[in-house]
mmCIF file of C-alpha atoms in Angstrom:
data_model
loop_
_atom_site.group_PDB
_atom_site.id
_atom_site.type_symbol
_atom_site.label_atom_id
_atom_site.label_comp_id
_atom_site.label_asym_id
_atom_site.label_seq_id
_atom_site.Cartn_x
_atom_site.Cartn_y
_atom_site.Cartn_z
ATOM 1 C CA MET A 1 -25.955 -11.369 -7.171
ATOM 2 C CA SER A 2 -22.596 -11.823 -8.923
ATOM 3 C CA ILE A 3 -18.958 -11.574 -7.948
ATOM 4 C CA GLN A 4 -17.407 -8.233 -8.547
ATOM 5 C CA VAL A 5 -13.782 -8.347 -10.063
ATOM 6 C CA LYS A 6 -11.229 -5.749 -10.066
ATOM 7 C CA PHE A 7 -7.730 -5.566 -11.567
ATOM 8 C CA PHE A 8 -5.049 -2.972 -10.657
ATOM 9 C CA ALA A 9 -1.860 -1.348 -12.032
ATOM 10 C CA SER A 10 0.178 -3.254 -14.567
ATOM 11 C CA LEU A 11 -2.186 -6.214 -14.728
ATOM 12 C CA ARG A 12 -5.218 -3.905 -15.492
ATOM 13 C CA GLU A 13 -3.138 -2.397 -18.406
ATOM 14 C CA THR A 14 -2.161 -5.831 -19.606
ATOM 15 C CA LEU A 15 -5.601 -7.092 -19.530
ATOM 16 C CA GLY A 16 -7.219 -3.913 -20.853
ATOM 17 C CA GLN A 17 -9.902 -3.902 -18.044
ATOM 18 C CA SER A 18 -10.335 -2.548 -14.627
ATOM 19 C CA GLU A 19 -13.291 -4.358 -13.478
ATOM 20 C CA THR A 20 -16.004 -6.894 -14.582
ATOM 21 C CA THR A 21 -18.416 -9.432 -13.095
ATOM 22 C CA VAL A 22 -18.662 -13.050 -13.166
ATOM 23 C CA GLU A 23 -21.295 -15.558 -12.169
ATOM 24 C CA ASP A 24 -21.242 -18.890 -10.534
ATOM 25 C CA ALA A 25 -17.507 -19.228 -9.719
ATOM 26 C CA VAL A 26 -16.724 -21.091 -6.464
ATOM 27 C CA THR A 27 -13.040 -20.527 -6.380
ATOM 28 C CA VAL A 28 -10.659 -17.556 -6.939
ATOM 29 C CA ALA A 29 -9.019 -19.546 -9.911
ATOM 30 C CA GLU A 30 -12.413 -19.944 -11.462
ATOM 31 C CA VAL A 31 -13.030 -16.057 -11.067
ATOM 32 C CA TRP A 32 -9.664 -15.454 -12.932
ATOM 33 C CA ASP A 33 -10.567 -17.810 -15.636
ATOM 34 C CA MET A 34 -14.048 -16.426 -16.234
ATOM 35 C CA ALA A 35 -12.975 -12.756 -16.090
ATOM 36 C CA THR A 36 -9.728 -13.089 -18.393
ATOM 37 C CA GLN A 37 -11.053 -15.903 -20.743
ATOM 38 C CA SER A 38 -8.513 -18.302 -19.232
ATOM 39 C CA ALA A 39 -5.333 -16.031 -19.642
ATOM 40 C CA THR A 40 -2.190 -17.479 -17.939
ATOM 41 C CA PRO A 41 -1.964 -15.964 -14.465
ATOM 42 C CA PRO A 42 1.362 -14.210 -13.877
ATOM 43 C CA ASN A 43 3.583 -16.157 -11.366
ATOM 44 C CA ASN A 44 3.825 -13.057 -9.032
ATOM 45 C CA LEU A 45 0.025 -12.639 -9.162
ATOM 46 C CA LEU A 46 -1.528 -11.346 -5.887
ATOM 47 C CA VAL A 47 -5.300 -11.826 -4.949
ATOM 48 C CA ALA A 48 -7.661 -10.287 -2.501
ATOM 49 C CA VAL A 49 -11.210 -11.488 -1.534
ATOM 50 C CA ASN A 50 -13.294 -8.859 0.269
ATOM 51 C CA LEU A 51 -10.135 -6.671 0.823
ATOM 52 C CA ASP A 52 -8.077 -9.355 2.612
ATOM 53 C CA TYR A 53 -5.239 -11.308 0.875
ATOM 54 C CA ALA A 54 -6.327 -14.642 -0.324
ATOM 55 C CA THR A 55 -4.833 -17.562 -2.836
ATOM 56 C CA LEU A 56 -6.114 -18.855 -6.159
ATOM 57 C CA GLN A 57 -7.576 -21.800 -4.250
ATOM 58 C CA SER A 58 -9.715 -19.724 -1.760
ATOM 59 C CA PRO A 59 -13.488 -20.256 -2.044
ATOM 60 C CA VAL A 60 -15.671 -17.384 -3.254
ATOM 61 C CA LYS A 61 -19.382 -16.770 -3.065
ATOM 62 C CA GLU A 62 -21.824 -14.323 -4.637
ATOM 63 C CA GLY A 63 -21.594 -10.933 -3.390
ATOM 64 C CA ASP A 64 -17.968 -11.149 -2.978
ATOM 65 C CA GLU A 65 -15.294 -8.558 -4.413
ATOM 66 C CA VAL A 66 -12.269 -10.390 -5.814
ATOM 67 C CA ALA A 67 -9.206 -8.349 -6.771
ATOM 68 C CA PHE A 68 -6.150 -9.326 -8.863
ATOM 69 C CA PHE A 69 -2.774 -7.278 -8.681
ATOM 70 C CA PRO A 70 0.867 -7.530 -9.143
ATOM 71 C CA PRO A 71 3.337 -7.225 -6.233
ATOM 72 C CA VAL A 72 2.976 -3.996 -4.400
ATOM 73 C CA THR A 73 5.258 -1.100 -4.515
ATOM 74 C CA GLY A 74 4.178 1.512 -1.955
ATOM 75 C CA GLY A 75 6.139 3.148 0.760
ATOM 76 C CA MET B 1 -3.570 6.067 16.310
ATOM 77 C CA ALA B 2 -4.264 7.475 12.906
ATOM 78 C CA THR B 3 -3.902 6.556 9.223
ATOM 79 C CA HIS B 4 -4.427 8.912 6.347
ATOM 80 C CA ILE B 5 -4.166 8.582 2.458
ATOM 81 C CA LEU B 6 -3.586 11.924 0.961
ATOM 82 C CA ASP B 7 -3.855 12.853 -2.660
ATOM 83 C CA GLU B 8 -1.808 16.052 -2.542
ATOM 84 C CA ASP B 9 1.503 17.037 -1.219
ATOM 85 C CA PHE B 10 2.007 17.053 2.517
ATOM 86 C CA GLN B 11 4.652 18.270 4.945
ATOM 87 C CA PRO B 12 5.694 15.192 7.013
ATOM 88 C CA TYR B 13 7.485 17.227 9.809
ATOM 89 C CA GLN B 14 4.591 19.533 10.256
ATOM 90 C CA TRP B 15 2.204 16.508 10.479
ATOM 91 C CA LEU B 16 4.461 14.881 13.119
ATOM 92 C CA SER B 17 4.726 18.066 15.002
ATOM 93 C CA GLU B 18 0.949 18.711 15.091
ATOM 94 C CA PHE B 19 0.122 15.012 15.767
ATOM 95 C CA ALA B 20 2.684 15.093 18.803
ATOM 96 C CA GLN B 21 1.233 18.246 20.056
ATOM 97 C CA GLN B 22 -2.184 16.497 20.865
ATOM 98 C CA MET B 23 -0.381 14.065 23.257
ATOM 99 C CA PRO B 24 -0.049 14.393 26.796
ATOM 100 C CA ALA B 25 3.228 16.235 27.856
ATOM 101 C CA GLY B 26 5.538 13.728 29.687
ATOM 102 C CA ARG B 27 4.021 10.544 28.788
ATOM 103 C CA ASP B 28 6.412 9.290 26.103
ATOM 104 C CA GLY B 29 10.020 8.900 26.559
ATOM 105 C CA ALA B 30 10.674 7.932 22.906
ATOM 106 C CA SER B 31 9.345 8.604 19.351
ATOM 107 C CA ALA B 32 10.605 7.232 16.120
ATOM 108 C CA SER B 33 9.719 8.110 12.595
ATOM 109 C CA PHE B 34 10.161 7.130 9.042
ATOM 110 C CA ILE B 35 9.807 9.458 6.114
ATOM 111 C CA GLY B 36 10.138 8.159 2.597
ATOM 112 C CA THR B 37 10.427 10.815 -0.278
ATOM 113 C CA MET B 38 10.649 10.638 -3.944
ATOM 114 C CA ARG B 39 14.110 10.407 -5.524
ATOM 115 C CA ASP B 40 14.704 12.027 -9.092
ATOM 116 C CA TYR B 41 16.389 8.662 -10.119
ATOM 117 C CA ASN B 42 15.699 5.072 -10.071
ATOM 118 C CA GLU B 43 17.854 2.109 -11.724
ATOM 119 C CA ASP B 44 19.063 3.580 -14.982
ATOM 120 C CA ALA B 45 16.793 6.552 -15.541
ATOM 121 C CA THR B 46 16.026 10.066 -14.427
ATOM 122 C CA VAL B 47 12.592 10.029 -12.957
ATOM 123 C CA ARG B 48 10.373 13.323 -13.508
ATOM 124 C CA SER B 49 7.304 12.302 -11.691
ATOM 125 C CA MET B 50 5.579 9.266 -10.359
ATOM 126 C CA THR B 51 1.859 8.185 -10.104
ATOM 127 C CA LEU B 52 0.769 6.241 -7.086
ATOM 128 C CA GLU B 53 -2.132 3.952 -7.679
ATOM 129 C CA HIS B 54 -3.827 2.033 -4.889
ATOM 130 C CA TYR B 55 -6.871 -0.147 -3.981
ATOM 131 C CA PRO B 56 -8.681 2.531 -1.868
ATOM 132 C CA ALA B 57 -10.875 0.356 0.164
ATOM 133 C CA MET B 58 -8.269 -2.207 0.896
ATOM 134 C CA THR B 59 -5.401 0.164 1.496
ATOM 135 C CA LEU B 60 -7.253 2.328 4.136
ATOM 136 C CA ARG B 61 -8.263 -1.061 5.912
ATOM 137 C CA TYR B 62 -4.783 -2.527 5.632
ATOM 138 C CA LEU B 63 -3.001 0.558 6.909
ATOM 139 C CA GLU B 64 -5.463 0.565 9.954
ATOM 140 C CA LYS B 65 -4.797 -3.193 10.471
ATOM 141 C CA LEU B 66 -0.862 -2.505 10.484
ATOM 142 C CA ALA B 67 -1.265 0.274 13.028
ATOM 143 C CA THR B 68 -3.515 -1.809 15.271
ATOM 144 C CA GLN B 69 -1.067 -4.856 14.889
ATOM 145 C CA ALA B 70 1.867 -2.590 15.958
ATOM 146 C CA LYS B 71 -0.094 -1.416 19.009
ATOM 147 C CA THR B 72 -0.759 -5.006 19.914
ATOM 148 C CA ASP B 73 2.811 -6.327 19.423
ATOM 149 C CA TRP B 74 4.640 -3.373 21.047
ATOM 150 C CA PRO B 75 3.842 -1.010 23.954
ATOM 151 C CA LEU B 76 3.098 1.955 21.826
ATOM 152 C CA ASN B 77 1.211 4.947 23.271
ATOM 153 C CA ASP B 78 0.576 6.096 19.618
ATOM 154 C CA CYS B 79 1.194 5.591 16.115
ATOM 155 C CA LEU B 80 0.615 7.638 12.958
ATOM 156 C CA ILE B 81 0.618 6.497 9.355
ATOM 157 C CA VAL B 82 0.242 8.855 6.334
ATOM 158 C CA HIS B 83 0.622 7.768 2.653
ATOM 159 C CA ARG B 84 0.496 9.735 -0.652
ATOM 160 C CA VAL B 85 -1.611 8.657 -3.803
ATOM 161 C CA GLY B 86 -1.818 10.433 -7.154
ATOM 162 C CA LYS B 87 1.016 12.328 -8.996
ATOM 163 C CA ILE B 88 4.137 12.840 -6.968
ATOM 164 C CA PHE B 89 7.278 14.834 -7.729
ATOM 165 C CA PRO B 90 10.984 14.469 -6.777
ATOM 166 C CA GLY B 91 11.361 15.581 -3.124
ATOM 167 C CA GLU B 92 7.916 15.066 -2.256
ATOM 168 C CA ALA B 93 6.974 12.904 0.772
ATOM 169 C CA ILE B 94 5.489 9.498 -0.088
ATOM 170 C CA VAL B 95 4.976 8.025 3.344
ATOM 171 C CA LEU B 96 5.397 9.013 7.066
ATOM 172 C CA ILE B 97 5.344 6.627 9.958
ATOM 173 C CA GLY B 98 5.574 7.743 13.546
ATOM 174 C CA CYS B 99 5.689 5.733 16.745
ATOM 175 C CA TRP B 100 5.481 6.914 20.315
ATOM 176 C CA SER B 101 6.206 4.996 23.442
ATOM 177 C CA ALA B 102 7.822 4.984 26.909
ATOM 178 C CA HIS B 103 10.991 3.571 25.743
ATOM 179 C CA ARG B 104 13.222 3.748 22.494
ATOM 180 C CA ARG B 105 13.086 -0.087 21.580
ATOM 181 C CA ALA B 106 9.346 -0.292 21.089
ATOM 182 C CA ALA B 107 9.295 2.927 19.034
ATOM 183 C CA LEU B 108 12.152 1.923 16.693
ATOM 184 C CA ASP B 109 11.245 -1.525 16.331
ATOM 185 C CA ALA B 110 7.527 -0.981 15.582
ATOM 186 C CA CYS B 111 8.501 1.901 13.192
ATOM 187 C CA ASN B 112 10.789 -0.432 11.280
ATOM 188 C CA TRP B 113 8.225 -3.346 11.273
ATOM 189 C CA LEU B 114 5.658 -0.890 9.898
ATOM 190 C CA ILE B 115 7.453 0.399 6.980
ATOM 191 C CA GLU B 116 8.462 -3.058 5.938
ATOM 192 C CA GLU B 117 4.911 -4.533 6.128
ATOM 193 C CA LEU B 118 3.507 -1.480 4.493
ATOM 194 C CA LYS B 119 6.167 -1.793 1.572
ATOM 195 C CA TYR B 120 5.432 -5.625 1.035
ATOM 196 C CA LYS B 121 1.702 -5.773 1.685
ATOM 197 C CA ALA B 122 -0.112 -2.608 1.443
ATOM 198 C CA PRO B 123 -1.806 -2.336 -2.048
ATOM 199 C CA PHE B 124 -0.087 0.590 -3.620
ATOM 200 C CA TRP B 125 1.657 0.591 -7.005
ATOM 201 C CA LYS B 126 4.310 3.050 -8.370
ATOM 202 C CA LYS B 127 4.460 4.149 -12.059
ATOM 203 C CA GLU B 128 7.297 6.452 -12.944
ATOM 204 C CA SER B 129 7.529 8.913 -15.641
ATOM 205 C CA SER B 130 11.025 9.665 -17.273
ATOM 206 C CA GLY B 131 12.301 10.980 -20.443
ATOM 207 C CA GLN B 132 11.958 7.430 -21.886
ATOM 208 C CA GLY B 133 8.374 7.319 -21.142
ATOM 209 C CA GLU B 134 6.305 5.569 -18.318
ATOM 210 C CA ARG B 135 7.032 2.407 -16.469
ATOM 211 C CA TRP B 136 5.720 0.414 -13.530
ATOM 212 C CA VAL B 137 8.009 -0.229 -10.630
ATOM 213 C CA VAL B 138 8.230 -4.074 -10.660
ATOM 214 C CA SER B 139 9.134 -4.601 -6.949
ATOM 215 C CA ASN B 140 10.465 -2.955 -3.864
ATOM 216 C CA THR B 141 14.081 -3.058 -2.985
ATOM 217 C CA ASP B 142 14.608 -5.945 -0.335
ATOM 218 C CA GLY B 143 14.967 -4.257 3.091
ATOM 219 C CA LEU B 144 17.452 -1.634 1.852
#
């Protein structure tokens, strides 16, 4: 079991990937570092764990889905 | 209560009318709605079309969460949220929110809260296409 990672919108284009998987991360920040080769996270980065908003400090476990995206612009 | 994400053009007034027809006559003293449509300009450019990307699983869940929260916080009898994704052209509807209640204040306030929450929290992203190419919309206007 690993952690699923997704990127959306401008962040997906900047990083050049829409999804990946990582192993053995215990926080969202570690997931980010593993998935992006420690790219500097943008100041306005938003994060969701299992479809709920979270922070870089939030814990993660095997089987989780972690998503990174820029500020939302719907409506 | 209903939430829908649509990948093709929809007629918001028809949706409101059809949704309201299913309700018991005489129950609601007030209904409030918000319809957001695409402009053909933004900031300094003429916009030809727009593509709305979203995070499908989270979007649907988030819209349901908003509708449930609105029904908890206000005495609403019913509520409808419809949001477009995919390629959108000027004049087409992007979002529809409808709220029905016994009195005006709950309907108006819940409708206002829903569109503001949706704009700042629901995971949708707009990419505009103009004569100068494509660009992501960086942020929503602040309560305008």
